[in-house]
Each structure stands twice: as C-alpha cells, then as structure tokens.
XYZ file of C-alpha atoms in Angstrom:
524
model
C 141.379 64.964 30.937
C 145.078 64.855 31.421
C 147.443 65.563 28.584
C 147.933 62.482 26.409
C 145.963 60.418 28.911
C 148.995 60.670 31.252
C 151.291 59.388 29.080
C 148.106 59.462 28.843
C 147.360 62.388 30.917
C 144.814 65.216 32.464
C 142.020 66.642 30.456
C 140.023 67.863 31.257
C 141.184 66.928 35.011
C 142.230 67.010 34.375
C 142.304 70.062 35.898
C 145.305 69.869 38.133
C 142.925 71.248 40.751
C 144.154 68.792 43.336
C 147.710 68.669 41.989
C 148.839 72.290 41.694
C 146.904 73.908 44.552
C 150.261 74.773 46.103
C 151.032 76.986 43.119
C 147.863 78.987 43.711
C 149.336 80.133 47.010
C 152.349 81.626 45.236
C 150.779 83.704 42.499
C 147.687 85.849 41.852
C 144.559 85.640 39.755
C 143.502 86.429 36.195
C 141.965 89.728 35.090
C 138.265 90.298 35.487
C 135.763 90.199 32.664
C 132.600 92.269 32.320
C 129.591 91.399 34.418
C 126.609 90.110 32.470
C 123.229 89.490 34.095
C 121.406 86.159 34.133
C 118.070 84.993 32.781
C 114.816 84.776 34.660
C 114.357 81.012 34.310
C 115.009 78.823 37.350
C 116.689 75.461 37.876
C 115.402 72.960 40.472
C 116.458 73.740 44.035
C 118.672 71.351 46.036
C 116.930 69.786 49.004
C 118.308 70.765 52.441
C 116.870 67.602 53.975
C 115.792 64.217 52.698
C 112.713 64.487 50.556
C 110.054 61.851 49.940
C 111.053 59.710 46.999
C 114.716 60.758 47.028
C 115.770 57.222 47.943
C 113.513 55.398 45.487
C 115.755 52.977 43.542
C 115.682 52.827 39.730
C 115.213 49.044 40.035
C 114.107 46.949 43.023
C 117.429 45.094 43.051
C 119.206 48.314 44.063
C 116.936 49.142 47.017
C 119.507 48.299 49.695
C 122.021 50.706 48.161
C 119.549 53.555 47.716
C 118.212 53.246 51.265
C 121.570 53.525 53.069
C 122.242 56.409 55.424
C 125.670 57.992 55.664
C 127.508 58.102 58.971
C 129.875 61.061 59.065
C 132.820 61.320 61.441
C 135.579 63.938 61.905
C 138.641 63.532 59.682
C 141.493 65.435 58.041
C 141.638 68.447 60.356
C 138.079 69.743 60.445
C 136.357 67.834 57.679
C 133.933 64.917 57.870
C 134.377 61.539 56.208
C 132.123 58.616 55.426
C 131.817 55.713 53.013
C 129.166 54.749 50.485
C 128.474 51.119 49.577
C 127.890 50.383 45.890
C 127.860 47.195 43.824
C 130.990 46.302 41.885
C 128.807 45.309 38.923
C 125.455 47.025 38.423
C 124.482 44.153 36.144
C 124.817 41.882 39.195
C 123.874 44.020 42.223
C 123.657 40.960 44.495
C 127.358 40.296 43.958
C 130.432 41.934 45.455
C 130.355 45.488 46.795
C 132.925 48.220 47.385
C 133.134 51.208 49.707
C 133.588 54.632 48.125
C 135.484 57.205 50.178
C 133.575 60.454 50.868
C 134.664 63.774 52.363
C 132.409 66.677 53.351
C 133.370 70.295 53.855
C 130.264 71.495 55.756
C 128.626 74.776 54.789
C 130.201 77.708 56.623
C 126.754 79.259 57.164
C 124.574 76.241 58.060
C 121.508 78.387 58.707
C 121.663 79.532 55.055
C 122.546 76.114 53.699
C 121.129 75.373 50.249
C 122.079 71.701 50.098
C 124.886 69.373 49.053
C 127.173 70.136 46.121
C 128.861 66.991 44.780
C 132.175 67.769 43.074
C 134.638 65.979 40.815
C 138.041 67.420 39.767
C 138.631 65.392 36.627
C 141.456 63.121 35.600
C 140.004 60.614 35.222
C 141.591 59.316 38.390
C 141.933 62.412 40.550
C 140.492 61.849 44.054
C 137.389 63.886 44.703
C 137.956 63.810 48.469
C 141.104 65.911 47.962
C 139.119 68.311 45.780
C 136.570 68.852 48.559
C 139.354 69.088 51.136
C 140.876 71.910 49.072
C 137.543 73.595 48.390
C 138.880 76.915 49.711
C 141.075 77.028 46.576
C 138.515 75.618 44.148
C 135.383 77.550 45.178
C 134.701 81.088 46.268
C 133.319 81.827 49.730
C 129.742 82.354 48.556
C 129.549 78.679 47.487
C 131.311 77.337 50.566
C 129.019 79.327 52.826
C 125.821 77.893 51.345
C 126.716 74.317 50.387
C 128.128 71.208 51.955
C 130.912 70.402 49.481
C 130.891 66.633 48.950
C 133.876 64.955 47.305
C 134.054 61.260 46.507
C 136.884 59.135 45.164
C 135.441 57.417 42.084
C 135.677 53.643 42.070
C 139.241 52.456 41.531
C 140.784 55.778 42.568
C 142.042 57.435 45.748
C 140.758 55.488 48.753
C 137.971 53.719 46.830
C 139.665 50.355 46.216
C 142.356 51.963 44.018
C 143.662 50.048 41.040
C 147.374 49.312 41.333
C 149.413 48.750 38.202
C 153.115 49.458 38.813
C 155.546 49.747 41.701
C 156.597 53.291 42.586
C 159.996 52.833 40.933
C 158.431 51.390 37.785
C 155.955 54.281 37.717
C 158.889 56.701 37.980
C 160.373 55.093 34.874
C 157.013 55.100 33.086
C 156.540 58.855 33.603
C 160.175 59.661 32.752
C 160.316 57.688 29.495
C 160.510 59.408 26.135
C 156.896 60.192 25.102
C 158.090 60.650 21.492
C 160.127 57.563 20.494
C 162.890 58.321 18.008
C 163.270 54.909 16.349
C 161.252 51.753 15.647
C 163.057 50.070 18.538
C 162.104 52.862 20.942
C 158.567 52.703 19.580
C 158.305 49.028 20.450
C 159.683 49.735 23.931
C 157.104 52.483 24.347
C 154.302 50.123 23.368
C 155.658 47.448 25.718
C 155.589 49.983 28.551
C 151.894 50.625 27.943
C 151.238 46.907 27.825
C 153.140 46.354 31.087
C 151.042 48.981 32.867
C 147.742 47.557 31.636
C 148.816 44.013 32.455
C 149.887 45.218 35.866
C 146.464 46.757 36.482
C 144.860 43.366 35.900
C 147.482 41.390 37.809
C 147.781 43.663 40.857
C 144.143 44.756 41.288
C 140.967 42.881 42.082
C 137.952 42.370 39.825
C 137.017 46.042 40.174
C 139.576 46.869 37.459
C 136.969 45.735 34.947
C 134.309 47.999 36.478
C 135.879 51.452 36.681
C 134.063 52.887 33.677
C 132.533 56.350 33.588
C 129.058 54.837 33.256
C 129.494 52.891 36.489
C 130.933 55.928 38.299
C 127.875 57.906 37.161
C 125.600 55.230 38.591
C 127.521 55.551 41.863
C 126.731 59.274 41.880
C 123.025 58.553 41.852
C 123.412 56.261 44.850
C 125.330 59.109 46.520
C 122.548 61.563 45.668
C 120.039 59.296 47.372
C 122.252 58.811 50.431
C 122.543 62.601 50.741
C 118.748 62.874 50.712
C 118.680 65.027 47.575
C 115.772 64.606 45.157
C 117.970 66.056 42.389
C 121.743 66.077 42.064
C 123.556 69.392 42.418
C 126.993 68.921 40.890
C 130.140 70.737 39.823
C 132.391 68.744 37.507
C 135.636 70.024 36.033
C 137.569 68.592 33.096
C 136.859 64.840 32.927
C 134.287 65.596 35.629
C 132.185 67.076 32.806
C 132.158 63.714 31.034
C 131.084 62.098 34.283
C 128.395 64.737 34.789
C 127.020 64.567 31.255
C 126.933 60.770 31.450
C 124.966 61.068 34.703
C 122.540 63.483 33.055
C 121.932 61.057 30.217
C 121.384 58.087 32.551
C 119.250 59.986 35.088
C 117.737 63.048 33.357
C 114.871 63.252 35.861
C 117.381 63.527 38.725
C 119.299 66.434 37.225
C 119.175 69.483 39.463
C 121.794 72.191 39.014
C 124.745 70.828 37.065
C 127.827 72.871 36.128
C 130.238 71.268 33.660
C 133.430 73.352 33.489
C 136.203 72.664 30.997
C 134.026 70.346 28.975
C 134.937 67.088 27.301
C 133.144 66.347 24.030
C 131.746 62.816 24.559
C 130.844 62.437 20.886
C 134.428 62.156 19.601
C 136.747 59.165 19.776
C 140.270 58.935 21.144
C 142.038 59.824 17.922
C 140.136 63.057 17.304
C 140.349 63.912 20.995
C 144.137 63.609 20.888
C 144.472 65.729 17.740
C 142.318 68.490 19.182
C 143.949 68.350 22.595
C 147.396 68.617 20.991
C 146.175 71.743 19.214
C 144.830 73.078 22.514
C 148.194 72.770 24.232
C 149.876 74.410 21.249
C 147.494 77.366 21.514
C 148.222 77.637 25.236
C 151.990 77.470 24.726
C 151.870 80.114 22.004
C 149.815 82.356 24.290
C 152.406 81.900 27.056
C 155.342 82.663 24.766
C 153.589 85.637 23.150
C 152.915 87.121 26.589
C 156.609 86.794 27.408
C 157.598 88.481 24.135
C 155.058 91.274 24.605
C 156.511 92.115 28.014
C 159.889 92.782 26.415
C 163.335 91.310 27.054
C 161.869 87.797 26.937
C 164.383 85.147 28.006
C 162.992 82.810 25.337
C 163.649 85.137 22.395
C 162.491 88.281 20.649
C 159.600 86.724 18.694
C 156.947 84.059 19.032
C 158.733 81.719 16.618
C 162.071 82.230 18.340
C 160.542 81.542 21.751
C 158.821 78.368 20.557
C 162.078 77.270 18.971
C 163.910 77.760 22.259
C 161.448 75.537 24.106
C 161.440 72.889 21.389
C 165.241 72.924 21.377
C 165.352 72.507 25.158
C 163.116 69.435 25.030
C 165.261 67.980 22.233
C 168.420 68.590 24.270
C 166.938 66.869 27.332
C 166.026 63.942 25.089
C 169.718 63.670 24.204
C 171.011 64.240 27.735
C 169.082 64.355 31.010
C 169.638 67.396 33.220
C 170.947 67.229 36.790
C 168.716 68.393 39.643
C 169.082 69.103 43.334
C 166.483 66.449 44.173
C 168.512 63.697 45.784
C 170.543 62.744 42.746
C 167.537 62.434 40.427
C 167.820 63.664 36.854
C 165.293 65.387 34.613
C 164.449 62.949 31.823
C 162.591 63.968 28.683
C 159.253 62.579 29.898
C 159.513 64.620 33.085
C 160.451 67.670 31.020
C 157.310 67.248 28.908
C 155.008 67.045 31.956
C 156.863 69.843 33.699
C 156.222 71.994 30.625
C 152.530 71.229 30.179
C 151.522 71.346 33.864
C 151.817 75.172 34.245
C 149.884 75.700 31.013
C 146.728 74.657 32.859
C 146.466 78.044 34.558
C 147.859 81.439 33.624
C 148.625 81.959 37.312
C 151.251 79.230 36.980
C 153.148 80.952 34.158
C 155.691 82.522 36.556
C 156.513 78.999 37.716
C 157.084 77.998 34.104
C 159.337 81.035 33.622
C 161.413 79.896 36.574
C 161.508 76.269 35.421
C 162.524 77.077 31.842
C 165.145 79.656 32.775
C 166.658 77.205 35.203
C 166.625 74.367 32.659
C 168.215 76.544 29.975
C 171.003 77.111 32.508
C 171.427 73.349 32.869
C 169.381 72.681 36.024
C 166.205 70.594 35.735
C 165.061 70.913 39.349
C 161.909 73.001 38.934
C 160.730 71.175 35.811
C 161.109 67.897 37.701
C 159.159 69.294 40.656
C 156.354 70.311 38.326
C 156.368 66.863 36.737
C 156.139 65.300 40.204
C 153.182 67.526 41.088
C 151.492 66.532 37.858
C 151.846 62.806 38.545
C 151.199 63.092 42.322
C 154.727 61.972 43.281
C 155.867 62.912 46.800
C 159.414 63.880 47.761
C 159.988 60.493 49.398
C 159.365 58.668 46.105
C 155.861 57.448 46.919
C 152.742 58.520 45.060
C 150.033 60.313 47.032
C 147.303 58.824 44.845
C 146.974 56.427 41.940
C 145.819 58.986 39.368
C 148.754 58.260 37.019
C 147.619 54.628 36.816
C 143.843 54.957 37.124
C 143.625 57.356 34.196
C 144.726 54.691 31.745
C 142.566 51.975 33.311
C 139.457 54.173 33.084
C 140.155 55.637 29.644
C 140.894 52.264 28.087
C 137.720 50.799 29.584
C 135.647 53.695 28.229
C 137.300 53.643 24.808
C 139.789 50.831 24.070
C 140.768 52.324 20.710
C 144.464 51.873 19.997
C 146.921 51.369 17.156
C 150.188 49.419 17.109
C 153.467 51.305 17.233
C 154.345 50.671 13.594
C 151.244 52.620 12.486
C 152.085 55.782 14.421
C 154.390 57.324 11.773
C 151.444 57.527 9.372
C 149.552 59.626 11.935
C 152.339 62.084 12.706
C 151.869 64.575 9.834
C 148.304 65.451 10.891
C 149.320 65.701 14.551
C 152.325 67.901 13.766
C 150.103 70.169 11.703
C 147.834 70.574 14.726
C 150.762 71.051 17.113
C 154.379 71.428 15.992
C 155.516 71.253 19.617
C 153.343 68.495 21.073
C 151.923 66.697 18.038
C 154.294 63.734 17.963
C 153.719 63.032 21.668
C 149.956 62.966 21.208
C 150.317 60.761 18.126
C 152.264 58.209 20.152
C 149.580 58.261 22.828
C 147.338 56.463 20.322
C 149.169 53.273 21.359
C 148.189 53.626 25.023
C 145.462 50.985 25.076
C 147.292 48.476 22.874
C 147.543 45.109 24.590
C 145.771 43.506 27.520
C 142.703 45.308 28.788
C 139.311 44.388 30.133
C 136.013 45.252 28.464
C 133.313 47.494 29.923
C 130.152 45.811 31.144
C 127.960 48.601 29.728
C 128.168 50.612 26.495
C 128.982 54.310 26.572
C 125.726 56.232 25.984
C 125.169 58.822 23.287
C 124.803 61.857 25.497
C 121.819 64.168 24.998
C 119.962 63.940 28.347
C 116.407 64.462 27.055
C 114.100 66.058 29.600
C 116.868 67.181 31.949
C 116.756 70.548 33.702
C 119.108 73.259 32.347
C 122.775 72.202 32.467
C 125.431 74.925 32.457
C 128.538 74.232 30.363
C 131.587 76.499 30.742
C 134.286 76.765 28.063
C 137.500 78.822 28.002
C 138.732 80.082 24.640
C 142.402 79.136 25.142
C 141.947 76.085 27.344
C 144.876 73.711 26.682
C 143.440 70.442 27.992
C 139.791 70.751 26.939
C 139.669 72.935 23.823
C 136.889 75.498 23.713
C 135.054 73.788 20.851
C 134.435 70.805 23.119
C 132.310 72.978 25.403
C 130.411 74.336 22.401
C 129.736 70.811 21.158
C 128.693 69.458 24.568
C 126.264 72.324 25.139
C 124.768 71.590 21.703
C 124.492 67.848 22.372
C 122.713 68.295 25.697
C 119.097 69.140 24.954
C 119.071 71.554 27.893
C 122.692 72.720 27.571
C 123.485 76.379 28.327
C 126.912 77.673 27.245
C 129.061 80.207 29.093
C 132.202 81.349 27.270
C 135.209 82.674 29.156
C 137.674 84.574 26.978
C 140.949 83.688 28.636
C 143.850 81.328 29.220
C 144.074 78.172 31.287
C 142.051 75.076 32.015
C 138.439 75.613 33.209
C 136.662 78.921 33.710
C 135.179 79.145 37.204
C 137.212 80.874 39.930
C 139.809 81.966 37.393
C 139.432 85.694 38.082
C 136.514 86.400 35.768
C 133.576 87.879 37.706
C 131.197 87.382 34.806
C 131.717 83.619 34.850
C 131.895 83.354 38.628
C 128.689 85.242 39.339
C 126.747 83.444 36.609
C 127.785 80.057 37.993
C 127.098 81.087 41.593
C 123.692 82.617 40.827
C 122.774 79.392 39.064
C 123.934 77.077 41.863
C 122.553 79.147 44.745
C 119.387 80.738 43.352
C 118.694 78.590 40.292
C 119.011 81.544 37.912
C 119.876 80.029 34.558
C 122.318 82.227 32.600
C 121.430 83.168 29.035
C 122.646 80.586 26.542
C 125.756 81.936 24.845
C 126.769 84.242 27.703
C 130.087 85.751 26.596
C 132.495 86.648 29.378
C-alpha cells in the first residue's frame, strides 16, 4: 500500500520492491535475528507438472479460460514472457477479454524444481513482471534455485491494458502539488486535482477501468494457477499483495497451497482507519530513523529526537514556501516531491544513508536527491516519461475497492486525530481522505469478509516498525484467517523477508520449499 494511496500512495506495495531496487545495490543489509526452528506440520506441495483436476473451472462458463496453455518465449535478457487471457467481467465471461502480461524467471536448478511461485509486489499498481525480473533482489538464492518465479501485471497495470488517467506533464504536477493544503482555496484545488485524475481514468481508458478491483485480480490468479498446471497456488505477496493473496484465499480456499503474506494489509478496516494507522506507522519509522542518527552522535539533524524531527518538519515547511533548485534539467523540488522523497527511504533501513544524503543536501538548499527519490517512488524516468502507470492505477484500484471519501471542507475536522497519530505526516494523510471524491466507477462484486475457512496454513509476516503496513495489521490479518500463522520480525522497514533476518528468511523458505509450517507467533 503506498503512502496516502499515492497522493494516495504505496502500502503495503507498496513495497517499493520494484521502485528502489537500485538503492539495494548501494547499501548493505539489516542485522540478523536469532534462528528459531519450525513446526512439524506440513503445507500442500506445489505441483511440478500439471495435475489432474488442476484446470477444472469453478463454473462451466469459465472452461475456456481454465483450459488455456501458456506459450513462453524469451524476453528481457534471459527471462521468459507469455500472456494469459481472462474475461474483463467475470459476471459476463462471454464478453470482452484482456491479455495479462506474464514474466517467468526459471528455476536455477531445474532438476530440483519444486514448482511455480506466483509473486506480487504490492501497490496496488506495481507491475509484477518487474518484480519477477528483479527476483535476484527480492528473493534469496534458495528460492530462486527451486522455483520458477512468476510475475504478472494485474489487470489495468503495467502491460496488462494499463489504465491511463493523466498526461506525463499533468502527472508531474499531480505528484508535485502540496499534499497538505494551507487554505480553503488550496483545499478545493486539491480536491479538483483528485477529481481530474479519476475523470481522466474513465475518459482515457477503456471499459476495464471499471473492472480493476482486487476481487477480479484474485480471480485472475486462479486462472493463472490453472494455466501453470498447479493444483494449489503457491504465492508470495508483499504489501498490497497480501490483500490480493488473502482475497484469493477467501475466494478459493481449496486451492490454497503455500501462501506467504508479507507486510500485511488489514482487510477488515476502512480507508479512514487505514490512513490514521498508516500515518502513525510512518511517524514511528521517521522517529526510528532520527533516533538512530542521534544515537550515532554528531547528528546533522540535531542533538535530540525532538530537535531532529523539528528540523525535518521545518525543511518541509520551507519547501512549501519556496521550492528548491536541483541539478535535474531546471526542475525544482516542490513540496509534494519533498514529501515522497522523504517517505520513500523509510521503507527500508538500508535506504537510510540515501535519506541522510538527501536531507543534508536539501538543508544546504539543493533538492536534487529528494527529487530523485520522489521520481523513483512514482516511477518517473529521467526523460520525463513514466516507466509504469502505478501512480495512476493505485487510485483507480483503491477507489474501486473502497470508494469512501469526504469533501475538502470536512477535512479540518479530521486533522486533530491525524496529527495526534502523526505530528509530521498526519495532515497529509487526513487530506488523502478526499482522494476518491468525485467521478468513479463502481465494483461489479462486493469485497469479501476475509477468513478463508478450510484453507491450508497461510503464513503472515509483520515487522514491528513497518511504516507502510503497521505491525498490528499483520496481527489482525493472521487472526482473521482461520489458518493464519504469524511471524513477527523485530525491525525497521517495510516487509520482513530478505531484510537481513535469518529467523524470518529460513522460516519462510522452509515453508515454501518443504511445507514446514512455522509455529504461530514465531518471534524473530
């Protein structure tokens, strides 16, 4: 889920897994946690080849989709690509269809192959093909050796008939705008910007814009499972990918194989509570970052936690008054870019040195690195184009799943509670409550109450100081799923797997490879 639903923004994508991979090449990993052994119970094994019954459709009308066979061809420097045909509207499967983009990173040790691992990086809106393409950053070797990593671009995203809402220049302005309007007039302009994006989604995209819900994407995953020849789905979902995975489990509990939901979204709460709790999560992460700087001594932000927070808050206020120059072709750092440049490195402790550099530079009057981080967050390339439509798709999907919104003139009443949760980010998250105000389509299916009765064990991973998906969301999701098993990572950053904690990594890997279900409540 991206912060504030990218203007709205990443949550539990969220995850920045496909956005900040470059940063992983510059800095190291987190400290290790203690190793804790797993339980003796077993999860269903993935199927290395098509099994009888794996392509049986849930209804006869879907038989043609469930019986399709994938044709893979070389693509993207050593990977394999294909497409999957699915109906635009599952309520009318004889109607229009779309092609979903797929990418496979084949198992490095094919003789020891366990099966296919379907992955989703979050967002919503982040392309899963890029996640699979960058699997060497996202997954440790032991997973890549034993599994074909399968990424798909969910409907309306990436190369799967992407929704288009704004021109590149208009999207630049949308991301750069003040996420915390300072006057009623600015508030109305902010609301009009949201309305323009949503109207643009409808005007510039085809009928699919009304069928990009999480429920429909989950139904697509079951068609993908069948096309892969798997009798049960083996899946790793991060951030929003946990919402997609838990929705799948509720719709198809008998098809659940080994599911890992990392950086969990709580599907039981609405947009308002989600925003309050996510604001608090980013505040916790920022305080942890500043405290680490202070503890190291001679912190450039100040000599105490409060002084350091005040320095950052003052910088954002100054940029709101006057944009900073950059060395990026005459572009300036506006306050919206400064906000995203600040929150992006909070997703992973490994990115904190980048935030040090960006803030020190900005305090000296140069906004270059903060603007680069903002561009990475919104998938903006140096030439001014956007490498994917995640900054647009996130709002289209979120507002289809939950169209809750309030008008701009009601936001001031919400601000006290949001500021209590997050003195630094609270006002921004309060204003995000207007994101779905205006023109939007309605979902063709209701959002289910997730509990997945009868499903095999589902592993949920939560990190104690996760900014985008607060730890309590993982606790709640594991409780809601009848077969939920919770792993807790004590640490900083968004998501817990492959973050330098051997306890988490080995528990997840033993579960995916051997089916060993970790003990519920494993504390790493």
